[in-house]
Amino acid sequence: MGRVFVAGSINMDVVAMADRHPKVGETVAGRQVHYFPGGKGANQAVAAAKLGAPSTLIGRLGMDVFGQQLRQFLTAQGVELALVKDTPDVHTGTAVITIADADNTIVVVPGANARVSADDVAVPLLAKGDVAVSQFEIPQPTIIAFFKRARAAGATTILNPAPATLCGPELLDLVDILILNETELGLLAQTELHDTDEPARFVEAARRLPAGPDRIICVTLGKRGVLALVGDEPSLIAGRAVKAVDTTGAGDCFVGALAAQLANGKAIRDALEYANAAASICVQRMGAAPSMPTAAEVASVLQA
């Protein structure tokens, strides 16, 4: 069995519930406020751990109350935190999230996440069969250093280029599996995309990205499912009909579930089906990291 190593962000999510999103310059009354563990790196590491893969998180926390609470939570979820550093003179990463009618807007303040360095990702001993995962809530030079080490060790690299940010070929050339939504794909492919576009539009955009013959590209389409290009052959895995409560962690759940399945030796198409089912469970719950399902829950959905 391989292991999942996630180099990424750790945040406290401050979530405001409202009937609708405010317009620019407008104040609306909220219904509730919640504090949830989050950050794309933490979410993905929790998803992998709860789905049965040994999961190590590489990142940084501030030496504040949020940092203490996040460390306790992640330990309880089974995530290995030996490579998470407490960093003085900077606050723990924080995300301010507004949720209305199951859709969300997010403002992320990086804090300690911006300090994750190439030295931090030089510590783990990666091996063939391991899966190295990262996203764009830590500096890109750090991700490049991480993926270079992973490639040298024969590990599989997964990049989730979120939040949507431009990146160069130096990073994309190190990626085995690219997982992104329509906004991120549109930015990288330099074309305008909408979640209502036909699948052929996403295939066309994905084929614009610089890619080697073995690159796998997965475009997550929310309730419509996921479109995957494997060996340049497109396939659409339909979404599952569920009542969404909070979509905040759905993409991270998909990434962590896919990484866990690949670390456990599953074939890519089986792993995609599994990750799609896991994400359908995640959106039915509040919060990001706390909403990640267990392996037993995903198995139940797949059997049904």
XYZ file of N, CA and C in Angstrom, residues 11-18 21 30-39 66 94-100 103-107 245-249 285-290:
129
model
N -6.509 25.853 7.307
C -7.254 27.062 7.661
C -8.310 26.778 8.709
N -8.715 27.835 9.396
C -9.977 27.808 10.120
C -10.996 28.524 9.232
N -12.099 27.850 8.935
C -13.153 28.440 8.109
C -14.195 29.101 9.004
N -14.404 30.381 8.807
C -15.449 31.119 9.512
C -16.623 31.241 8.544
N -17.695 30.511 8.826
C -18.786 30.337 7.863
C -20.025 31.091 8.325
N -20.499 32.012 7.488
C -21.731 32.750 7.756
C -22.844 32.207 6.870
N -23.970 31.857 7.473
C -25.134 31.351 6.743
C -26.119 32.499 6.516
N -26.578 32.656 5.284
C -27.518 33.728 4.956
C -28.520 33.232 3.925
N -26.612 35.936 -0.992
C -25.323 36.610 -0.952
C -25.516 38.122 -1.084
N -27.369 37.617 8.545
C -27.063 36.201 8.519
C -27.904 35.438 9.531
N -27.958 34.132 9.344
C -28.729 33.277 10.251
C -27.848 32.657 11.335
N -26.653 32.201 10.936
C -25.763 31.503 11.867
C -24.323 31.764 11.475
N -23.411 31.539 12.424
C -21.985 31.541 12.121
C -21.366 30.282 12.721
N -20.480 29.649 11.954
C -19.830 28.411 12.397
C -18.319 28.544 12.201
N -17.571 27.779 12.984
C -16.118 27.695 12.838
C -15.780 26.245 12.499
N -15.271 26.023 11.280
C -14.974 24.677 10.818
C -13.501 24.557 10.427
N -12.838 23.462 10.776
C -11.505 23.205 10.236
C -11.563 23.115 8.713
N -10.589 23.714 8.043
C -10.575 23.695 6.583
C -9.189 23.950 6.045
N -9.135 24.552 4.871
C -7.894 24.677 4.119
C -7.807 23.510 3.162
N -6.576 29.222 16.922
C -7.001 28.463 15.744
C -5.997 27.349 15.436
N -6.879 31.612 7.505
C -8.296 31.797 7.808
C -9.071 32.005 6.512
N -10.240 31.363 6.424
C -11.130 31.571 5.279
C -12.462 32.109 5.787
N -12.939 33.163 5.164
C -14.239 33.745 5.493
C -15.214 33.333 4.393
N -16.221 32.555 4.775
C -17.111 31.916 3.795
C -18.548 32.348 4.042
N -19.224 32.712 2.971
C -20.656 32.986 3.039
C -21.387 31.899 2.256
N -22.397 31.297 2.881
C -23.180 30.249 2.228
C -24.634 30.703 2.139
N -25.171 30.670 0.920
C -26.574 30.991 0.682
C -27.105 30.059 -0.395
N -24.754 27.540 -2.224
C -23.599 28.053 -2.951
C -22.756 28.902 -2.007
N -21.446 28.997 -2.309
C -20.564 29.703 -1.382
C -19.685 30.730 -2.079
N -19.311 31.761 -1.325
C -18.239 32.677 -1.714
C -17.184 32.599 -0.621
N -15.913 32.714 -1.012
C -14.820 32.468 -0.065
C -13.741 33.527 -0.226
N -13.284 34.095 0.898
C -12.099 34.946 0.935
C -11.082 34.244 1.837
N -26.133 20.727 0.758
C -26.255 21.666 1.875
C -25.096 22.664 1.857
N -23.891 22.166 1.557
C -22.692 23.005 1.585
C -21.672 22.379 0.638
N -21.340 23.083 -0.445
C -20.427 22.535 -1.450
C -18.959 22.886 -1.191
N -18.674 23.521 -0.056
C -17.336 24.071 0.194
C -16.221 23.039 0.004
N -16.369 21.842 0.556
C -15.273 20.872 0.530
C -15.392 19.804 -0.532
N -23.399 17.757 3.910
C -23.056 18.103 5.279
C -22.447 19.497 5.329
N -22.504 20.100 6.513
C -21.901 21.410 6.722
C -20.407 21.281 7.014
N -19.672 22.297 6.572
C -18.247 22.348 6.865
C -17.427 21.681 5.779
N -16.127 21.933 5.813
C -15.224 21.356 4.822
C -14.614 20.065 5.352
N -13.556 20.154 6.151
C -12.923 18.945 6.681
C -13.882 18.044 7.467
N -14.787 18.594 8.307
C -15.681 17.706 9.065
C -16.679 16.937 8.205
